[in-house]
């Protein structure tokens, strides 16, 4: 069937206004937040009811058209860049109803296109808490969060998206409806297919709805900043705090390059000669927060923090966090292209990773600012460059190769939260095994014999 | 310019600015158009990609780009939220100029901007003839707002509830002014803006009353042309220059310490765009406009930061007032706390913050006419926040927002009144 005929057919299901075929419209779905070449799809469709997802998938499957599902298109690994110019992009952002916030059983039921912060706000309105808070939460969709298993600042204490998924409804490549999980804390009915959908990057099925766990919000919180003249001391402090049985809700790290650049820009008076700062927030019951604050300060001092600043009130807390909030904007302003990496290592290996990043920056003559989630060993080395400078960008690509090698040698992983997509697919075997790639391909072939769901993502079905 | 290649080349000069877009999408949740249409091509990330694509010959449909560029309120929300600080408004202005120049300004717009707005007398006559006439064609619909819907004009303005034009505009009612500095020792030039001159005349009078009350001298020539914003957003550079020259000529004839406006959009235009366009007239005009940049000030900021007016304690039973942030005031000029303080000056009003005060109201000059449905959809969200706040009055610092918010409240028959912050303060001076 020609694409025009298909478009007409689809329009009967979702309405003409929801089938986009004009150049300008298709071109605006050719990219996402990854620094990769765009690919312009043949058609873009926007279902307005979740049931339409199944009908659409069936049509496209029958017609043999590759499909890429797109939430907000903020992933950093190319997961929503179409696989070919024959692809169709399925938009989920009109499937955006919060269907239920249950105050008795502490869960939410949402459609896939609900924006993360909208869910968080809906929960907060009923005095409940949805903790996963990726930096993109004001834009990203729940479907995208599940499909990438998005993390965030609160990962250390509260976990990541997968820890909140109680159930998922989705459609497979051929449009069959699948339901897994329940509104109950316990559910062992059938395979854990909801678990399989987490992190699946649009390759196994199209999520339509999710049941997500909510928790009671913490009653109190306290924020502090610790200054270190030595990276090793800073990372020892991270381990020591946890060893003292204190689990902060966030424990963020900024390196010297980032501190100096943020201070240049904001003039908020950061310790410019510090090797690193840690921004720590504790939350929970007031008495417990009080107690843990004292323990944390003690441990920080023992580990050699040259200064610990405790926020006295909300305003001071906001000021402390300003440094972290401004990290990405300030780095991004320095050069035209910002490559945000995501290598993750066991907590104790942070100093080795930082030394590795420094040597890579020197070797390839690049500026790399690093910040990230110290508690999770999840660092974001951010390479500042100009992708129009071919020679420099080639050095950037080599530097990324080296960074992955270093992370893997330290027992770490390619990606803590930004996903594999096409950006990192080529390194997957190195971290896992040949068998892993084969198993993944067999799994996909069985579920999607024509390889039409995001075929080049995670493992390339065309190879 | 008829050659697509030439257009692409002109757009290529924007590459250095566009390249800083990291495609993070953080411009998305703040874009009023996107929130209404959910289309990527309507958000800054999408528009920038399309401009870039045309410059690289990936997109060849200039009309489509023009249409996408026009689906924009030029509210600056995206730029204020952009982590790498892409100069989005500047890029849009430049792209609009070359792309609209290429596809040709729609005839009606050309007529309005070039003819009416530049020739103040023509605009004024049309409006004065229009004022009594408007009472015939407008039917009174909501007496709380004094707004009318216009069944006969509905093909042009849709089902809008706008107030009829007053019989006498400001420049007729008050005329030219040139009073010396009083007790404050300060003299200002007062630029009412076209909405302030022709529609919200009482608001402009309130400003003059407040300035007089604080011993501020006023220079106000008989009538300024429009600030030029409608022409700027239409990419009509010739139109901008035709309005800018007479404005600068008039200002050059006066002496003043500050140039004050009651319109957030005018303030932003005078401050940010005049210095960019004036050098095209001549070096002398360019330097003059550049010098003005530091004198231009919003009237709320003037009251609080220059006159340093102190607020009185809130009285018991004070009227509840909420505030809507005009995009230009908040996002371009950073005037955020001052208008809120102005509400609290007299003690007669109790300020309450509404949800989403910083979100655009959807008023965008010709945009509201061309994309009435989207504009209305955005406006209705604002209406909901206003009514849910429980305030009796919603105040703001921009007459263009006043038109839009009066419209949506009136359409739903709400009792909440719309006022300029300065009007509230001026009324309290009589109490
Ligand atoms: C500024 C910025 C900060 C970020 N910070 C973080 C962070 O702190 N932590 C973090 O983990 N990530 C972060 N990210 C990455 C990104 O925001 C997350 O991966 C997010 O979960 C993507 O959501 P989305 O709706 O944009 O998904 P998209 O980008 O649209 O899609 C992502 C993947 O999910 C698939 N998908 C989407 N919807 C469905 C569906 N309904 N069914 C099946 N598959 C689907 C897509 O095909 C694609 O492969 C950040 C990104 C940016 C730009
Ligand atoms: S916020 Fe700025 S950098 Fe991010 S996508 Fe929008 S324009 Fe680009
Ligand atoms: S200026 Fe306003 S309407 Fe235009 S793209 Fe930016 S946020 Fe959207
Ligand atoms: S900005 Fe708008 S309201 Fe102000 S003078 Fe110009 S057109 Fe009139």
XYZ file of C-alpha atoms in Angstrom, chain B residues 73-426:
354
model
C 2.806 34.786 20.318
C 6.375 36.086 20.460
C 5.914 35.877 24.201
C 9.517 34.933 24.967
C 8.541 32.147 27.368
C 10.723 29.707 25.463
C 13.781 31.906 25.619
C 13.366 32.478 29.348
C 13.343 28.701 29.904
C 16.131 27.785 27.495
C 19.175 26.330 29.303
C 21.811 27.318 26.730
C 20.184 30.728 26.345
C 19.490 30.530 22.616
C 18.516 34.022 21.395
C 15.195 32.660 20.194
C 13.312 35.966 19.920
C 16.101 37.533 17.931
C 16.238 34.514 15.603
C 12.451 34.566 15.132
C 12.437 38.299 14.360
C 15.180 37.945 11.788
C 13.636 34.820 10.253
C 10.242 36.494 10.101
C 11.708 39.439 8.278
C 13.336 37.389 5.529
C 10.715 34.652 5.246
C 7.695 36.980 5.271
C 9.581 39.207 2.863
C 9.961 36.203 0.576
C 6.389 34.942 0.701
C 4.945 38.449 0.763
C 3.016 40.007 3.626
C -0.651 39.217 3.462
C -2.320 42.203 1.905
C -4.492 43.156 4.834
C -1.616 43.176 7.222
C 0.408 45.285 4.891
C -2.412 47.755 4.709
C -2.836 47.947 8.452
C 0.781 48.201 9.363
C 2.147 50.368 6.627
C -0.746 52.730 6.118
C -2.700 53.061 9.302
C -0.139 52.746 11.999
C 2.531 54.921 10.393
C 0.121 57.678 9.517
C -1.108 58.481 12.970
C -3.793 60.803 11.636
C -5.260 58.066 9.499
C -5.305 55.593 12.359
C -6.793 58.185 14.674
C -9.458 59.254 12.233
C -10.372 55.685 11.501
C -10.639 54.972 15.195
C -12.669 58.077 15.905
C -15.041 57.363 13.123
C -15.002 53.801 14.293
C -15.803 54.673 17.890
C -19.351 55.945 17.471
C -19.866 53.402 14.726
C -18.738 50.608 16.927
C -21.642 51.320 19.237
C -23.940 50.468 16.394
C -22.303 47.289 15.304
C -21.409 46.024 18.748
C -24.154 44.569 20.880
C -23.820 45.003 24.550
C -23.327 41.584 26.099
C -21.870 41.732 29.565
C -22.574 44.719 31.720
C -20.001 43.873 34.402
C -17.216 44.286 31.893
C -18.787 46.864 29.663
C -17.740 44.661 26.766
C -19.659 44.011 23.585
C -19.612 41.285 21.033
C -19.754 42.338 17.447
C -22.131 40.260 15.367
C -21.567 42.275 12.233
C -17.827 42.144 12.512
C -17.673 38.504 13.482
C -16.064 37.397 10.238
C -13.090 39.505 11.269
C -12.913 39.204 14.989
C -14.778 36.029 15.697
C -16.939 35.823 18.773
C -14.756 38.146 20.755
C -16.002 40.256 23.615
C -14.104 43.513 23.319
C -15.055 46.804 24.864
C -16.235 49.493 22.450
C -13.721 52.176 21.695
C -14.219 55.264 23.846
C -15.517 58.332 22.071
C -12.366 60.298 22.728
C -8.898 58.804 22.622
C -6.239 59.991 25.047
C -4.503 62.333 22.629
C -7.786 64.169 22.097
C -8.986 64.045 25.686
C -5.708 65.191 27.192
C -3.742 66.511 24.262
C -0.078 67.374 24.357
C 1.600 67.827 27.747
C 4.872 69.346 28.818
C 4.931 69.955 32.553
C 8.099 70.636 34.568
C 9.425 68.297 37.237
C 7.600 68.798 40.544
C 8.489 67.704 44.064
C 10.183 64.537 42.853
C 12.639 66.493 40.729
C 12.006 64.007 37.914
C 10.513 64.474 34.488
C 9.376 61.625 32.265
C 8.199 61.150 28.715
C 4.932 59.200 28.722
C 4.271 56.701 25.929
C 0.747 55.360 26.345
C 0.907 52.782 23.541
C -1.896 52.477 21.006
C -4.168 50.438 23.235
C -3.627 52.962 25.992
C -4.350 55.787 23.612
C -7.405 54.398 21.874
C -8.988 51.790 24.061
C -7.992 51.975 27.707
C -8.014 55.754 27.926
C -8.977 55.696 31.618
C -5.938 53.585 32.312
C -3.684 56.145 30.657
C -5.369 58.949 32.555
C -4.767 57.005 35.764
C -1.051 56.891 34.943
C -0.939 60.648 34.408
C -2.781 61.153 37.686
C -0.289 59.006 39.577
C 2.670 60.779 38.009
C 1.140 64.138 38.946
C 0.437 62.942 42.490
C 4.120 62.125 42.958
C 5.329 65.416 41.543
C 6.672 64.009 38.294
C 6.781 66.273 35.227
C 5.421 64.792 31.988
C 6.378 65.261 28.364
C 3.734 63.813 26.037
C 3.514 64.962 22.432
C 0.065 65.094 20.866
C 0.315 61.593 19.565
C 2.954 58.956 19.170
C 2.720 56.379 16.380
C 2.539 52.730 17.458
C 5.668 51.336 19.063
C 6.051 49.101 16.038
C 5.660 45.702 17.655
C 2.928 44.457 15.306
C 5.111 45.298 12.336
C 8.180 43.769 13.987
C 6.445 40.470 14.625
C 5.144 40.520 11.079
C 8.683 40.811 9.816
C 7.769 44.086 8.133
C 10.986 46.046 8.606
C 9.906 48.911 6.338
C 6.740 49.264 8.348
C 8.771 49.347 11.575
C 11.006 52.117 10.292
C 8.037 54.168 9.101
C 6.673 54.138 12.647
C 9.986 54.485 14.397
C 11.183 57.670 12.718
C 8.310 59.918 13.782
C 8.443 58.499 17.299
C 12.136 59.280 17.641
C 11.645 62.732 16.095
C 9.015 63.532 18.707
C 11.153 62.267 21.563
C 14.202 64.205 20.384
C 12.195 67.393 20.803
C 11.583 66.753 24.504
C 13.649 66.717 27.694
C 13.110 63.894 30.152
C 14.875 61.610 32.635
C 12.871 58.467 31.919
C 10.622 57.207 29.157
C 7.664 55.530 30.866
C 4.995 53.261 29.428
C 2.062 51.399 31.016
C 2.389 48.599 28.455
C 4.832 45.738 28.983
C 4.991 45.081 25.263
C 5.779 48.685 24.435
C 8.474 48.853 27.099
C 10.127 45.733 25.735
C 9.887 47.024 22.170
C 11.310 50.447 22.992
C 14.108 48.933 25.016
C 15.062 45.919 22.957
C 13.973 46.505 19.386
C 14.272 50.232 18.804
C 18.059 50.148 19.234
C 18.180 47.264 16.747
C 16.131 49.006 14.048
C 17.071 52.665 14.540
C 20.579 52.386 13.017
C 18.850 51.518 9.746
C 17.427 55.066 9.706
C 20.760 56.749 10.321
C 23.698 56.660 12.677
C 22.251 59.569 14.612
C 18.911 57.826 15.189
C 20.777 54.672 16.118
C 22.772 56.431 18.801
C 19.706 58.194 20.123
C 17.735 54.935 20.433
C 20.705 53.279 22.084
C 20.813 56.104 24.640
C 17.079 55.699 25.258
C 17.514 52.050 26.181
C 18.535 53.003 29.720
C 15.728 55.502 30.125
C 12.880 53.251 29.087
C 11.005 51.890 32.079
C 7.762 50.217 32.918
C 5.559 52.420 35.096
C 5.334 49.846 37.911
C 9.106 49.573 38.072
C 9.300 53.382 38.031
C 6.966 53.726 41.025
C 8.772 51.129 43.085
C 12.422 51.448 42.051
C 12.772 55.137 41.204
C 10.074 56.926 43.208
C 10.448 54.314 45.962
C 6.805 54.607 46.976
C 6.265 52.794 50.285
C 3.324 50.496 50.869
C 0.750 50.912 53.601
C -0.424 48.039 55.808
C -3.290 46.038 54.304
C -6.633 47.133 55.741
C -9.135 44.724 57.200
C -11.636 43.638 54.562
C -9.344 44.704 51.715
C -10.475 43.695 48.235
C -8.755 40.526 46.991
C -6.679 41.163 43.888
C -4.649 38.694 41.872
C -2.049 39.468 39.224
C -1.304 38.163 35.732
C 2.306 38.430 34.506
C 2.431 39.925 31.045
C 5.014 37.950 29.097
C 7.045 40.923 28.067
C 7.119 42.378 31.568
C 8.183 39.164 33.204
C 10.220 37.363 30.593
C 11.848 40.149 28.613
C 12.153 42.827 31.271
C 12.327 40.844 34.512
C 9.625 43.073 36.055
C 8.073 40.569 38.437
C 7.815 41.862 42.002
C 7.131 45.531 41.200
C 3.555 45.277 39.857
C 2.686 42.978 42.765
C 4.037 45.609 45.136
C 2.012 48.312 43.387
C -1.161 46.354 44.173
C -0.220 46.417 47.848
C 0.755 50.115 47.975
C -2.528 51.567 49.186
C -3.562 48.939 51.724
C -6.966 48.867 50.006
C -6.168 45.610 48.234
C -5.023 42.237 49.417
C -2.733 40.590 46.887
C -3.229 36.882 46.291
C -1.067 34.877 43.901
C -2.994 32.744 41.410
C -1.746 29.483 39.896
C 0.237 29.827 36.677
C 0.380 33.623 36.944
C 3.458 33.555 34.726
C 1.726 31.784 31.852
C 0.882 33.709 28.710
C -2.767 34.739 28.249
C -2.750 34.026 24.524
C -3.114 37.595 23.348
C -0.752 38.261 20.512
C -2.031 41.096 18.356
C -2.615 39.757 14.876
C -2.053 36.231 16.197
C -5.293 36.392 18.162
C -7.102 37.233 14.972
C -5.347 34.765 12.683
C -5.414 31.858 15.113
C -8.487 32.714 17.071
C -9.153 29.166 18.283
C -5.691 28.623 19.708
C -5.689 32.080 21.268
C -9.053 31.430 22.865
C -7.992 28.027 24.150
C -4.957 29.572 25.845
C -7.089 32.417 27.184
C -9.606 30.015 28.699
C -6.866 28.324 30.723
C -5.952 31.717 32.103
C -9.597 32.359 32.891
C -9.735 29.196 34.937
C -6.702 30.197 37.011
C -8.153 33.668 37.529
C -11.538 32.456 38.682
C -10.099 29.694 40.863
C -7.941 32.226 42.708
C -11.019 33.674 44.381
C -9.953 37.240 43.585
C -12.490 39.964 42.793
C -10.093 41.806 40.530
C -7.335 40.545 38.251
C -4.674 43.199 37.697
C -1.946 43.319 35.081
C 0.603 45.622 33.530
C -0.218 45.341 29.861
C -3.266 46.621 27.982
C -2.919 43.909 25.338
C -3.393 41.280 28.049
C -6.322 43.301 29.412
C -8.164 42.936 26.094
C -7.675 39.191 26.056
C -8.505 38.534 29.698
C -11.574 40.797 29.641
C -12.667 38.875 26.583
C -12.437 35.389 28.091
C -13.938 36.398 31.441
C -16.783 38.186 29.722
C -17.493 35.248 27.408
C -18.033 33.054 30.452
C -19.985 35.725 32.292
C -17.524 35.883 35.197
C -17.746 38.715 37.695
C -13.993 39.189 38.135
C -12.971 42.677 36.977
C -9.878 43.444 34.914
C -7.698 46.407 35.880
C -4.282 47.790 35.172
C -2.190 47.828 38.380
C -1.821 51.598 38.081
C -5.567 52.070 37.826
C -5.959 50.384 41.188
C -3.352 52.616 42.738
C -4.827 55.749 41.146
